[in-house]
Each structure stands twice: as C-alpha cells, then as structure tokens.
PDB file of C-alpha atoms in Angstrom:
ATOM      1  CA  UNK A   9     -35.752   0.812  41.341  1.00  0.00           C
ATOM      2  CA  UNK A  10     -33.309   0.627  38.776  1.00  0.00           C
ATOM      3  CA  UNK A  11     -30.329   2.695  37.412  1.00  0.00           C
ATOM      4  CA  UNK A  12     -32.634   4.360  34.992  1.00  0.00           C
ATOM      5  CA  UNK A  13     -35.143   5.368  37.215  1.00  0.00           C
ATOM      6  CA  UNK A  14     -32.914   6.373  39.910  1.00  0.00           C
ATOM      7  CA  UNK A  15     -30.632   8.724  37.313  1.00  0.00           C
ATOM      8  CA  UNK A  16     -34.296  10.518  36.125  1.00  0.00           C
ATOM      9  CA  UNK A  17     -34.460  11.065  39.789  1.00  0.00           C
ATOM     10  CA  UNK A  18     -31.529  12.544  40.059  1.00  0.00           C
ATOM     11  CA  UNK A  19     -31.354  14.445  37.101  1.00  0.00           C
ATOM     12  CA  UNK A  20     -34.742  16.261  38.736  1.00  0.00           C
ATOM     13  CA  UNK A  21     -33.162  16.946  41.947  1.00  0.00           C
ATOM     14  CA  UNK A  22     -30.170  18.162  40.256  1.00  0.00           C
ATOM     15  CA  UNK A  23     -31.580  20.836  38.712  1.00  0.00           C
ATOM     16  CA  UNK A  24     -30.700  19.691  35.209  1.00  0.00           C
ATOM     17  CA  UNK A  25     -34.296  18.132  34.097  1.00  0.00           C
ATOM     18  CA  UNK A  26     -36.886  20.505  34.763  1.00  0.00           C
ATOM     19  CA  UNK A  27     -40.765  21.249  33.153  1.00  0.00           C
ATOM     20  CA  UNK A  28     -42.869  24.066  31.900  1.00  0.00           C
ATOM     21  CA  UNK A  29     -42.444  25.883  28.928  1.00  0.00           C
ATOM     22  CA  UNK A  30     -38.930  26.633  27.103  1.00  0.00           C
ATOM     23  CA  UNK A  31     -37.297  27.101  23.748  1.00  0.00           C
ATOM     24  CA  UNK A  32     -34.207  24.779  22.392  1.00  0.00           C
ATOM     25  CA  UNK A  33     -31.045  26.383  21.009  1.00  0.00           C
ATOM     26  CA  UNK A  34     -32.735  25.435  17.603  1.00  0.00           C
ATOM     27  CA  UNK A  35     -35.735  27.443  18.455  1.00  0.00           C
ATOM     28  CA  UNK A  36     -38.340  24.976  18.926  1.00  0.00           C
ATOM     29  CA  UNK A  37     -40.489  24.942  21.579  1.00  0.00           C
ATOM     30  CA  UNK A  38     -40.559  21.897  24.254  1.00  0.00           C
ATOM     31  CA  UNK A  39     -41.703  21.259  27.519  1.00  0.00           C
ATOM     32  CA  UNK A  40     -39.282  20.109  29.303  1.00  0.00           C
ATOM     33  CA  UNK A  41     -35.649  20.894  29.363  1.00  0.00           C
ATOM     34  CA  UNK A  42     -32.118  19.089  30.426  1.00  0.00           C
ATOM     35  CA  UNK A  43     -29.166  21.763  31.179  1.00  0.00           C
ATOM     36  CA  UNK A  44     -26.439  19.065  32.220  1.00  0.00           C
ATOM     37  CA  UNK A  45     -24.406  22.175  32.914  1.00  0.00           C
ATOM     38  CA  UNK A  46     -26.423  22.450  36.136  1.00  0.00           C
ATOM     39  CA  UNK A  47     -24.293  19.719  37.654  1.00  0.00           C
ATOM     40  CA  UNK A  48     -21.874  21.282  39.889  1.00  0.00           C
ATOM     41  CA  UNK A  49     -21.062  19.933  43.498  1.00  0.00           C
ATOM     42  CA  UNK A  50     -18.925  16.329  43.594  1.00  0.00           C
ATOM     43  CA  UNK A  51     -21.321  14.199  45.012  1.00  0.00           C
ATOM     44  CA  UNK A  52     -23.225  15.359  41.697  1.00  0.00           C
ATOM     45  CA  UNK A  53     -20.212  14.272  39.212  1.00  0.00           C
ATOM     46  CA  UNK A  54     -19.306  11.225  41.234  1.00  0.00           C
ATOM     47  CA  UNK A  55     -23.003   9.868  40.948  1.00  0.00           C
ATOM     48  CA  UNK A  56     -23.150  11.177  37.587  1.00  0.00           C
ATOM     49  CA  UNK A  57     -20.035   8.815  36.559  1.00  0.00           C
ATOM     50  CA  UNK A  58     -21.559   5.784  38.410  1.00  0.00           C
ATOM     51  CA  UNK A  59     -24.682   5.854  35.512  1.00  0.00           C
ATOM     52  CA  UNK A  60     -22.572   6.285  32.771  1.00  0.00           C
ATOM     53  CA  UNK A  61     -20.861   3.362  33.853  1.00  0.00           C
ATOM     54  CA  UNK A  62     -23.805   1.256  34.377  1.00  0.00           C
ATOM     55  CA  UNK A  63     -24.765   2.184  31.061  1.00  0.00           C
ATOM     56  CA  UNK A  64     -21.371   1.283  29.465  1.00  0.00           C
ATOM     57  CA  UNK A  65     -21.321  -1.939  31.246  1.00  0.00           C
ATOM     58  CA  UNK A  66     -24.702  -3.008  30.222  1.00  0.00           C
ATOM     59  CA  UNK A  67     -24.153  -2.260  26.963  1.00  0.00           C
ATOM     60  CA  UNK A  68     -20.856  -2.317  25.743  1.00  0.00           C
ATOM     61  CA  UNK A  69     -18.808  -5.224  25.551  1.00  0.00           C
ATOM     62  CA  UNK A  70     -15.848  -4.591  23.815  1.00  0.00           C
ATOM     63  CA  UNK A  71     -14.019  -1.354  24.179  1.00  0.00           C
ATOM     64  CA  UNK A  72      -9.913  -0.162  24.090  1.00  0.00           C
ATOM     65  CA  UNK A  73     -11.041   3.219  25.445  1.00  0.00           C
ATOM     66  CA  UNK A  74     -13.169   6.383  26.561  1.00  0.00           C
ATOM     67  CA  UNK A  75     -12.701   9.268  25.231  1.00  0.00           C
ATOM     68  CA  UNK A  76     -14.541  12.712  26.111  1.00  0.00           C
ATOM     69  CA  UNK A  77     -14.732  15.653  23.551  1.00  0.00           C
ATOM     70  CA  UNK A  78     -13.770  18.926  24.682  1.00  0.00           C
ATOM     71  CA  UNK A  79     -15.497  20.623  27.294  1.00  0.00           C
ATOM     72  CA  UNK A  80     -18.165  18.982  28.849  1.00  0.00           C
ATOM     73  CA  UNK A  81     -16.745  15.751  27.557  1.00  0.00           C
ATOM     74  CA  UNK A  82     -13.567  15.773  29.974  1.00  0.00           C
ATOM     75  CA  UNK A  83     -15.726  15.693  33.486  1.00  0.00           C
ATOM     76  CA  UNK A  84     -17.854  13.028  31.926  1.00  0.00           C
ATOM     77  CA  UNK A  85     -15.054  10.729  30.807  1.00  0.00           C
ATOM     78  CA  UNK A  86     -13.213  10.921  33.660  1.00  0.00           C
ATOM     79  CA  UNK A  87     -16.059  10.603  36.309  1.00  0.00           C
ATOM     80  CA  UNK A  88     -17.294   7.532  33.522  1.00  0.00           C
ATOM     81  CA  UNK A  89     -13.722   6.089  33.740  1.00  0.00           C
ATOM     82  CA  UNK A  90     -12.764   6.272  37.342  1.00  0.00           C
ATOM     83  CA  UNK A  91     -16.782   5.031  38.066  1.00  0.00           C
ATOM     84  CA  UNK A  92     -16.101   1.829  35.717  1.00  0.00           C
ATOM     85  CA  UNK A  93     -13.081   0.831  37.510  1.00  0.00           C
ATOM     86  CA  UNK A  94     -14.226   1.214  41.355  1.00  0.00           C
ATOM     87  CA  UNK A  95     -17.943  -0.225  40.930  1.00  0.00           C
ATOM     88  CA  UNK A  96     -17.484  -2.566  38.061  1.00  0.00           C
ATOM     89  CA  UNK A  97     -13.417  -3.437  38.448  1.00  0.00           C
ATOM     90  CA  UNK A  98     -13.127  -2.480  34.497  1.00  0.00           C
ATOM     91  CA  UNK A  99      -9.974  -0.360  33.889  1.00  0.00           C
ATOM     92  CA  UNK A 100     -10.006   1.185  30.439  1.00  0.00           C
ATOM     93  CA  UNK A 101      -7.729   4.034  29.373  1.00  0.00           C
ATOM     94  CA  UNK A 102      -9.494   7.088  29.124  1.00  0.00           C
ATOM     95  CA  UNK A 103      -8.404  10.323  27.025  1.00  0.00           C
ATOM     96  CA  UNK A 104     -10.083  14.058  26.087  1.00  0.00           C
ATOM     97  CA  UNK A 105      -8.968  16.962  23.470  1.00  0.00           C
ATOM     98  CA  UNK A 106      -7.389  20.455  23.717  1.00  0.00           C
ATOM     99  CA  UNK A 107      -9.456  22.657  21.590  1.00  0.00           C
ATOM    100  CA  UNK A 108      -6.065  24.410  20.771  1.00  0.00           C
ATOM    101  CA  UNK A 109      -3.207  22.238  20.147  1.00  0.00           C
ATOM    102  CA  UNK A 110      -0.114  22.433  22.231  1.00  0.00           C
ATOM    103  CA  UNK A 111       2.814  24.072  20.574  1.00  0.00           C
ATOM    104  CA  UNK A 112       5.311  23.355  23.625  1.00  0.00           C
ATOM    105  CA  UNK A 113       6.433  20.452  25.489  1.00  0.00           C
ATOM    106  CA  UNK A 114       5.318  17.099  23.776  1.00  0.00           C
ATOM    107  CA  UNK A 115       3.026  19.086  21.811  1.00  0.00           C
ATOM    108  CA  UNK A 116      -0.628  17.295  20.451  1.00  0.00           C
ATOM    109  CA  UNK A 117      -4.623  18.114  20.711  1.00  0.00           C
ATOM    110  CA  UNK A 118      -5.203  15.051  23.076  1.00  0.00           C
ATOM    111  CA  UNK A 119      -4.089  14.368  26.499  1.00  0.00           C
ATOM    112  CA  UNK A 120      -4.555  10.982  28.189  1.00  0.00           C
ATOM    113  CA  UNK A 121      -4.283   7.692  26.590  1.00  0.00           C
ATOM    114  CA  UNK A 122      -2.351   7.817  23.355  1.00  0.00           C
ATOM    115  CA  UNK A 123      -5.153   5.537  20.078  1.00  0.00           C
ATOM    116  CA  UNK A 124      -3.415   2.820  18.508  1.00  0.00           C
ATOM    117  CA  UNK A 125      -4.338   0.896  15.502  1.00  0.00           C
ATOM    118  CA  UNK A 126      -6.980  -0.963  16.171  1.00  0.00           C
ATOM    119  CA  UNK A 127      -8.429   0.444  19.134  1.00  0.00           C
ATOM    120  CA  UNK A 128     -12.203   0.410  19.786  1.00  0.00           C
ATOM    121  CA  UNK A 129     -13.407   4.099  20.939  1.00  0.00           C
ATOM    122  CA  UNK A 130     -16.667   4.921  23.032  1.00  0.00           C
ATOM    123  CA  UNK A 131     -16.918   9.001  22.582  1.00  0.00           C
ATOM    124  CA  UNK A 132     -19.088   9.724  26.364  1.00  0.00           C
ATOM    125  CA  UNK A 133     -20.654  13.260  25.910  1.00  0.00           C
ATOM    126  CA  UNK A 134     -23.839  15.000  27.608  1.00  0.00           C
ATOM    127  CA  UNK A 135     -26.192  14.864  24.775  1.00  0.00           C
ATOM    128  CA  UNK A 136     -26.442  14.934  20.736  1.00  0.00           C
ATOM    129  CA  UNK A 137     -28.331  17.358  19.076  1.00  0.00           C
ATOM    130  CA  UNK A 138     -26.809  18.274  15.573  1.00  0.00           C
ATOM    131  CA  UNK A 139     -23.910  15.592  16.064  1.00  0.00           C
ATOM    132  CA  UNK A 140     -21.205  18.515  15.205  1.00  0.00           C
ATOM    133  CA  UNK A 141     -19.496  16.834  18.237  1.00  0.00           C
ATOM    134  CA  UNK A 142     -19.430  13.435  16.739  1.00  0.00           C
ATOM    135  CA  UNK A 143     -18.466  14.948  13.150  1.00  0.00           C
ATOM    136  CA  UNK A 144     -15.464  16.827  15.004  1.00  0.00           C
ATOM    137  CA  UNK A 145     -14.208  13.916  17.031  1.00  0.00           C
ATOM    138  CA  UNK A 146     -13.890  11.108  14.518  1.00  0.00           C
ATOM    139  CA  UNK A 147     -11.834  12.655  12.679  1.00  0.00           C
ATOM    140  CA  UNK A 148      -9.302  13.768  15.129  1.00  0.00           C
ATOM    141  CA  UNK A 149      -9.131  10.579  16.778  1.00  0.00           C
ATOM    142  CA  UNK A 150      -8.515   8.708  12.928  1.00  0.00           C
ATOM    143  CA  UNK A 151      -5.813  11.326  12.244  1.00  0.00           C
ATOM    144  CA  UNK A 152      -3.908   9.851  15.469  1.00  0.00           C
ATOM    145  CA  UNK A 153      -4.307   6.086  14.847  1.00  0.00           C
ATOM    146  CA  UNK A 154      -6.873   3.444  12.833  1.00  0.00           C
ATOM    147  CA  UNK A 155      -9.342   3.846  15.682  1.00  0.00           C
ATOM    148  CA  UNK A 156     -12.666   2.009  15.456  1.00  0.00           C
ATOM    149  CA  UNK A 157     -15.300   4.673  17.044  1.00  0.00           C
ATOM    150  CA  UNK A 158     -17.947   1.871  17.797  1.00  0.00           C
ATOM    151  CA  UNK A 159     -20.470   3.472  20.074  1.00  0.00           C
ATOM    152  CA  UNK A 160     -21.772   7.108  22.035  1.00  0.00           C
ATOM    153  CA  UNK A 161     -22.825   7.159  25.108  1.00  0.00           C
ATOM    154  CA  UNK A 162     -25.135  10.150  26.355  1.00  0.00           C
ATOM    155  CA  UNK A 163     -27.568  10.836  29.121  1.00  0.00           C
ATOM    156  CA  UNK A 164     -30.983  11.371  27.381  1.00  0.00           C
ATOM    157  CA  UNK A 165     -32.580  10.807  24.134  1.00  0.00           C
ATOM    158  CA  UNK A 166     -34.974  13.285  23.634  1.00  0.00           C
ATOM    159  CA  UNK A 167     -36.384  11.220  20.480  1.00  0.00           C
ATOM    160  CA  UNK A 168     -36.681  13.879  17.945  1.00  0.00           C
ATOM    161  CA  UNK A 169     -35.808  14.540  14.274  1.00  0.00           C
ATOM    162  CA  UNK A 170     -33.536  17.549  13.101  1.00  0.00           C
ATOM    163  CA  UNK A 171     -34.074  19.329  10.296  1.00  0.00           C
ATOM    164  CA  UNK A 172     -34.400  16.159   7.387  1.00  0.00           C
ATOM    165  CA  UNK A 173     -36.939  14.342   9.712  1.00  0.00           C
ATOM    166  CA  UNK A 174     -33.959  12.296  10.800  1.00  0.00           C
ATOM    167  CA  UNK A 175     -32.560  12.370  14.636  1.00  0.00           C
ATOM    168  CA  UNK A 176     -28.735  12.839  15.160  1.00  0.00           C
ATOM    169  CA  UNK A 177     -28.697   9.592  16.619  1.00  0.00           C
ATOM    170  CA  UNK A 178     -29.829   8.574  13.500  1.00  0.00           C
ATOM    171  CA  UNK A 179     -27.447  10.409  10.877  1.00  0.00           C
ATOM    172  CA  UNK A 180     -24.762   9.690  13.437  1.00  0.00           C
ATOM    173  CA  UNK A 181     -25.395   5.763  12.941  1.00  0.00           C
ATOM    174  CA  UNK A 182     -25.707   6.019   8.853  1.00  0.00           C
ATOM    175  CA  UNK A 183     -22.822   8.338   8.451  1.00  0.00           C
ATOM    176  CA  UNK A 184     -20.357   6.592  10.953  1.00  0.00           C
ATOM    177  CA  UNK A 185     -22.023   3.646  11.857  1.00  0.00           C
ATOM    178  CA  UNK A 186     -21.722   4.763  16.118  1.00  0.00           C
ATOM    179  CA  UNK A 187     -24.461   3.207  17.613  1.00  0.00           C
ATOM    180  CA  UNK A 188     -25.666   5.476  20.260  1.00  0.00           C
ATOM    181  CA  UNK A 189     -26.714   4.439  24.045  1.00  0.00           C
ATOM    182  CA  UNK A 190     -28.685   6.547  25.925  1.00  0.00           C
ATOM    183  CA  UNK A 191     -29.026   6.266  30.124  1.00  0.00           C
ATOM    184  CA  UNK A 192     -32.928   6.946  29.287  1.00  0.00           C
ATOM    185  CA  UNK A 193     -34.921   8.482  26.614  1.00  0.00           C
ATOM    186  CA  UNK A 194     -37.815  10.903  27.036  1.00  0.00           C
ATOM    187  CA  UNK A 195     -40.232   7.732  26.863  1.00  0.00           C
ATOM    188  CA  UNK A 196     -38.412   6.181  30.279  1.00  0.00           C
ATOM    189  CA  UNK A 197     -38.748   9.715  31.484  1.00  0.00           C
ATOM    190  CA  UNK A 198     -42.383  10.090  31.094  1.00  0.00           C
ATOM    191  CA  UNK A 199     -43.060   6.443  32.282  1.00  0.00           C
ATOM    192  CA  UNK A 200     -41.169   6.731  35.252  1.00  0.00           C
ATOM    193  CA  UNK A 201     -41.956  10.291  36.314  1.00  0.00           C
ATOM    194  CA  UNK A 202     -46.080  10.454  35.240  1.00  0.00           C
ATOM    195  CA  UNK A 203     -48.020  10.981  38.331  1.00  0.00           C
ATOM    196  CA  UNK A 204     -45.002  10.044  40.635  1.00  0.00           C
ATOM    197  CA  UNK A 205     -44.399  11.583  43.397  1.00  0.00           C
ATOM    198  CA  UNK A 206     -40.834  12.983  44.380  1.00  0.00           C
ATOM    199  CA  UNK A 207     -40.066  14.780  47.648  1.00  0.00           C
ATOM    200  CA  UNK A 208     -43.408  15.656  47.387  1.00  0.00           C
ATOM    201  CA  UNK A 209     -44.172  17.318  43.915  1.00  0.00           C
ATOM    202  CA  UNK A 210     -45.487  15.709  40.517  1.00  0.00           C
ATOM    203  CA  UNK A 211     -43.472  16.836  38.028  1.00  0.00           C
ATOM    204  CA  UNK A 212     -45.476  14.979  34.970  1.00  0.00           C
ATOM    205  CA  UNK A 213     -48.843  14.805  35.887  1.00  0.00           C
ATOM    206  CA  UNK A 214     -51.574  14.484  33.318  1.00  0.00           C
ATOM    207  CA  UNK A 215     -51.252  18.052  31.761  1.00  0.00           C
ATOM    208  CA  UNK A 216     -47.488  17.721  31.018  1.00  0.00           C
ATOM    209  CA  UNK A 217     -48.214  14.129  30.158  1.00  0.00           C
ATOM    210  CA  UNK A 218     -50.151  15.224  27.281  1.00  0.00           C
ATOM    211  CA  UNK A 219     -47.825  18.220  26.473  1.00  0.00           C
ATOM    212  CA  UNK A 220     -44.972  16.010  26.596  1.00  0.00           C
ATOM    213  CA  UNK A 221     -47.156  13.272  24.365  1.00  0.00           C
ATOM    214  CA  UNK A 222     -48.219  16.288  22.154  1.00  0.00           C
ATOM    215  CA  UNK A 223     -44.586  17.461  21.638  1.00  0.00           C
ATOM    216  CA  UNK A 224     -43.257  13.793  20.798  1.00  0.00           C
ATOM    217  CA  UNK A 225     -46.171  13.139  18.134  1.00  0.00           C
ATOM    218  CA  UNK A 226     -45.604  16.734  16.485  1.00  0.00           C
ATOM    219  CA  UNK A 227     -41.673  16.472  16.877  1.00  0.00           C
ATOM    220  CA  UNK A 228     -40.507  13.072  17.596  1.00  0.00           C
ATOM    221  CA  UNK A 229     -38.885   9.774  15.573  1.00  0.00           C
TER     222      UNK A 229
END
C-alpha cells in the first residue's frame, strides 16, 4: 500500500474523513466530510507530517522554504518540516504568521525563517476552499522579500467548482500561478475506500459510491 492509501486510512481512523449526509460552510450539501481539526493526539500530528512530506518530496523539487498560514497552518508546517528532515534528510527553513503583528521586541507578523529575494515558497495548509488563505499569504510574504510562491500543498482535493464553475485550485493557479498538490483527491478516496474493508466496516460501499459519484457529476471539475 502506498502513502496515499495509507493517509485515506488514516484520515478515517482519525476521525477527520467521515460519510453520511452533511452541509459545507458554503451550504452545499455533500456526502462525505474532512474536519482536519479532528486531529489531536501526537502520534496523529507526527504521522500527519510524515505525508505531507512524502507529498513534498514527490513532488517538489526545488524549494527555499515552508511556510504555514496562521492557524492551522503552523502545526502543519512544522510537523511537514521536522517530517522532511528525519525521513527524507531534507532540511528546509520553515516559517508561519502572527495574525496580529508584534509591536514589542523585534517586532514583525512572521516568526521563523526570515524570505529573501529570491526564495522559492511552498504555503502547506489543510485544505482550499475559497483560496482567501492563498490571497492573504502572498501578499504578506512579497511585502517581506521578492519571494517566488511556487506551489500549495494540502491534504484533499475535493474536485469541485466554487461559485464561477471554477475550483480554488483552479483560480489559485490563474491568478498566482501556485500549482497546487494534493496528498489525494476525492477520486483516490473513492478508489481506494469502495467496498474495502477497514477494521471491519465499509465506509464506501455501493450506495455512497453512487452518492459520492452523484455529488462529483452535479458539483465537481
């Protein structure tokens, strides 16, 4: 089994991918749903890190560093980081944002790793759903140095369009040219998990399948 399949896994028996019958914060409907605030114990965030860095490694190959927008951001690039350098023996600088900035000591919104001209930046985050994230970041990190932001790296790609039948990956791409990477996409999830049995239950079996199918064909990219 690879990383991917192992990380859908382990999303399920963390609590954080789960099935039946929800609404997203932009009120549509889905059947399935990923709370990535569910993580919460450290073998969770250490294991967490070690995808994000198999992900990084497979598919970024030039990079100055990570950086991790404030608040779920700062677990992610720092688990990503540390994960990077002990399986993979990579040691980039890593960095995250105050959402207030510092008016004492030596002052600033970031703490970490100081951009330079130059510098490529991967932004890690959980997921992207309107890109406000994205649109916030790039712009703080160019007003500290001529930073490159090359890529985003997130856990899932649920696959759908927004509001102007476009995804946030996509407007994310055309208006800043950051390719996202995600550890899996709903398609891996539904290939991986349909009739599959984990610790005994089948999450997708043929029903969700086709709710899951239906929900991709009436929503999806």
């Amino acid at each position: 089994m690879g990383y991917k399949e192992d990380f859908i896994d382990f999303m399920v028996r963390s609590g954080v991918l789960t099935f039946g019958d929800f609404i997203t914060k932009s009120g549509r409907p889905t059947p399935y749903f990923i709370n990535t605030g569910n993580y919460k114990t450290a073998e969770q965030i250490s294991k967490l890190g070690q995808y994000y860095a198999a992900c990084i490694k497979e598919n970024i190959g030039d990079m100055d560093f990570l950086y991790g927008p404030a608040y779920k951001g700062i677990p992610l690039v720092i688990t990503a980081s540390v994960s990077l350098y002990r399986d993979h023996g990579i040691n980039v600088p890593y960095c995250f944002n105050r959402k207030e900035a510092k008016d004492h000591g030596e002052g600033g919104t970031i703490i970490g790793y100081k951009p330079q001209d130059g510098d490529k930046a991967v932004i890690i985050e959980d997921v992207i759903t309107a890109g406000s994230s994205v649109r916030e970041s790039v712009p703080l990190l160019k007003a500290l140095a001529d930073v490159d932001v090359t890529s985003l790296i997130i856990s899932v790609d649920r696959m759908e369009k927004g509001n102007n039948d476009k995804s946030a990956i996509q407007e994310v791409k055309e208006e800043f040219g950051i390719t996202t990477y995600p550890i899996v996409t709903v398609r891996d999830i539904i290939a991986h998990l349909h009739n599959y049995e984990l610790d005994g239950v089948v999450y997708i079996d043929d029903a969700m399948k086709e709710k899951m199918e239906a929900h991709l064909e009436k929503n999806g990219i």
